[in-house]
GROMACS .gro file of C-alpha atoms in nm:
model
  137
    1MET     CA    1   8.462  10.318   2.020
    2GLY     CA    2   8.496  10.426   2.384
    3THR     CA    3   8.596  10.780   2.292
    4TRP     CA    4   8.507  11.110   2.456
    5GLY     CA    5   8.707  11.354   2.243
    6THR     CA    6   8.949  11.393   1.956
    7GLY     CA    7   9.256  11.420   2.178
    8LEU     CA    8   9.531  11.161   2.167
    9PHE     CA    9   9.434  11.024   2.510
   10ASP     CA   10   9.056  11.069   2.490
   11ASN     CA   11   8.964  10.700   2.460
   12ASP     CA   12   8.952  10.369   2.643
   13GLY     CA   13   9.259  10.223   2.472
   14ALA     CA   14   9.477  10.514   2.583
   15ALA     CA   15   9.336  10.495   2.936
   16ASP     CA   16   9.416  10.123   2.951
   17LEU     CA   17   9.771  10.184   2.831
   18LEU     CA   18   9.825  10.461   3.085
   19ASP     CA   19   9.694  10.238   3.365
   20ASP     CA   20   9.934   9.960   3.260
   21LEU     CA   21  10.230  10.198   3.244
   22ILE     CA   22  10.157  10.352   3.584
   23ALA     CA   23  10.149  10.003   3.737
   24MET     CA   24  10.494   9.906   3.608
   25PRO     CA   25  10.843  10.020   3.704
   26GLU     CA   26  10.971  10.314   3.499
   27ASP     CA   27  11.256  10.110   3.353
   28ARG     CA   28  11.005   9.875   3.184
   29ARG     CA   29  10.791  10.146   3.024
   30LEU     CA   30  10.992  10.196   2.704
   31GLY     CA   31  10.978   9.823   2.639
   32ALA     CA   32  10.602   9.823   2.687
   33LEU     CA   33  10.562  10.119   2.450
   34ARG     CA   34  10.787   9.947   2.195
   35GLY     CA   35  10.565   9.639   2.213
   36VAL     CA   36  10.246   9.839   2.152
   37LEU     CA   37  10.400  10.029   1.861
   38SER     CA   38  10.558   9.719   1.706
   39SER     CA   39  10.231   9.531   1.721
   40ALA     CA   40  10.039   9.808   1.544
   41ALA     CA   41  10.309   9.878   1.285
   42ALA     CA   42  10.344   9.509   1.199
   43GLU     CA   43   9.970   9.437   1.162
   44ARG     CA   44   9.913   9.327   0.802
   45ASP     CA   45   9.544   9.252   0.835
   46TYR     CA   46   9.274   9.473   0.982
   47LEU     CA   47   9.397   9.689   1.272
   48GLU     CA   48   9.133   9.692   1.545
   49ALA     CA   49   9.039  10.019   1.720
   50PRO     CA   50   9.175   9.937   2.070
   51GLU     CA   51   9.519   9.854   1.929
   52GLY     CA   52   9.510  10.172   1.722
   53GLN     CA   53   9.412  10.381   2.023
   54MET     CA   54   9.697  10.236   2.228
   55ALA     CA   55   9.944  10.295   1.943
   56VAL     CA   56   9.842  10.662   1.918
   57ALA     CA   57   9.882  10.710   2.293
   58ALA     CA   58  10.218  10.530   2.289
   59ALA     CA   59  10.338  10.751   2.004
   60ALA     CA   60  10.230  11.062   2.198
   61LEU     CA   61  10.422  10.944   2.503
   62ILE     CA   62  10.733  10.881   2.293
   63ALA     CA   63  10.706  11.230   2.140
   64ALA     CA   64  10.665  11.385   2.483
   65ALA     CA   65  10.959  11.194   2.629
   66ARG     CA   66  11.181  11.300   2.337
   67ALA     CA   67  11.076  11.663   2.379
   68GLY     CA   68  11.100  11.655   2.757
   69GLY     CA   69  10.746  11.790   2.795
   70THR     CA   70  10.383  11.718   2.732
   71PRO     CA   71  10.244  11.551   2.420
   72PRO     CA   72  10.163  11.776   2.123
   73ALA     CA   73   9.786  11.759   2.173
   74GLY     CA   74   9.774  11.832   2.543
   75PRO     CA   75   9.866  11.695   2.881
   76VAL     CA   76   9.876  11.327   2.963
   77PRO     CA   77   9.582  11.248   3.192
   78ALA     CA   78   9.812  11.053   3.423
   79PRO     CA   79   9.991  11.286   3.664
   80GLY     CA   80  10.330  11.161   3.766
   81LEU     CA   81  10.373  10.922   3.473
   82THR     CA   82  10.729  10.947   3.349
   83VAL     CA   83  10.886  10.777   3.050
   84PRO     CA   84  11.263  10.765   2.999
   85GLU     CA   85  11.398  10.944   2.694
   86PRO     CA   86  11.359  10.701   2.403
   87PRO     CA   87  11.614  10.640   2.129
   88ARG     CA   88  11.549  10.787   1.783
   89ARG     CA   89  11.458  10.445   1.641
   90LEU     CA   90  11.160  10.431   1.877
   91ALA     CA   91  11.033  10.763   1.739
   92VAL     CA   92  11.066  10.619   1.387
   93LEU     CA   93  10.869  10.311   1.494
   94ALA     CA   94  10.603  10.537   1.645
   95ALA     CA   95  10.570  10.724   1.313
   96HIS     CA   96  10.527  10.391   1.131
   97ALA     CA   97  10.259  10.287   1.380
   98LEU     CA   98  10.073  10.614   1.318
   99ASP     CA   99  10.089  10.549   0.944
  100ARG     CA  100   9.931  10.210   1.009
  101VAL     CA  101   9.658  10.362   1.228
  102LEU     CA  102   9.570  10.604   0.946
  103ALA     CA  103   9.565  10.332   0.676
  104PRO     CA  104   9.239  10.234   0.503
  105ASP     CA  105   9.228   9.894   0.676
  106SER     CA  106   9.228  10.045   1.025
  107GLU     CA  107   8.908  10.036   1.229
  108LEU     CA  108   9.003  10.354   1.408
  109ALA     CA  109   9.050  10.543   1.082
  110GLU     CA  110   8.716  10.412   0.956
  111LEU     CA  111   8.536  10.513   1.276
  112TRP     CA  112   8.682  10.863   1.274
  113ASP     CA  113   8.608  10.904   0.905
  114ALA     CA  114   8.240  10.837   0.980
  115SER     CA  115   8.228  11.070   1.283
  116ASP     CA  116   8.189  11.443   1.341
  117GLY     CA  117   8.556  11.468   1.444
  118GLY     CA  118   8.670  11.301   1.123
  119ARG     CA  119   8.880  11.597   1.012
  120GLU     CA  120   9.022  11.703   1.346
  121TRP     CA  121   9.151  11.362   1.452
  122PRO     CA  122   9.385  11.300   1.155
  123ALA     CA  123   9.516  11.655   1.198
  124HIS     CA  124   9.617  11.565   1.557
  125LEU     CA  125   9.796  11.256   1.425
  126SER     CA  126   9.972  11.454   1.153
  127ARG     CA  127  10.105  11.701   1.410
  128LEU     CA  128  10.214  11.413   1.631
  129ARG     CA  129  10.391  11.244   1.340
  130ALA     CA  130  10.572  11.570   1.259
  131GLU     CA  131  10.679  11.596   1.623
  132LEU     CA  132  10.821  11.243   1.607
  133THR     CA  133  11.005  11.284   1.279
  134GLY     CA  134  11.103  11.648   1.307
  135ASP     CA  135  10.937  11.706   0.970
  136PRO     CA  136  10.698  12.002   0.968
  137ASP     CA  137  10.510  11.870   0.660
   0.00000   0.00000   0.00000
């Protein structure tokens, strides 16, 4: 799965997304994040792992930009990457994308369920979702 830890950015999909964002002007980054999140949230068939990884990283970046700090599960491994403050509706979309990543027909959820980090990873996503929605539950 191209993963080296249970953190939100500890995988190839997140690294690819960060590389893409760094290469683009700051004013295009929210649109790129919206595209990643929309794609994952709208997937009605099987959600592949790379798309799920990118959606998780995008959601973490949205949460960080809304909070004005670092993502809930640690620093972004891309020094200097800035994302403009997103509107509330983008945080809602990010929460929907996380729901889709955690769904039974998600490759990423299946892979984590079968791994040693199977309990820690969904806990990271639950905290991230709470950060996005402002709901502590």
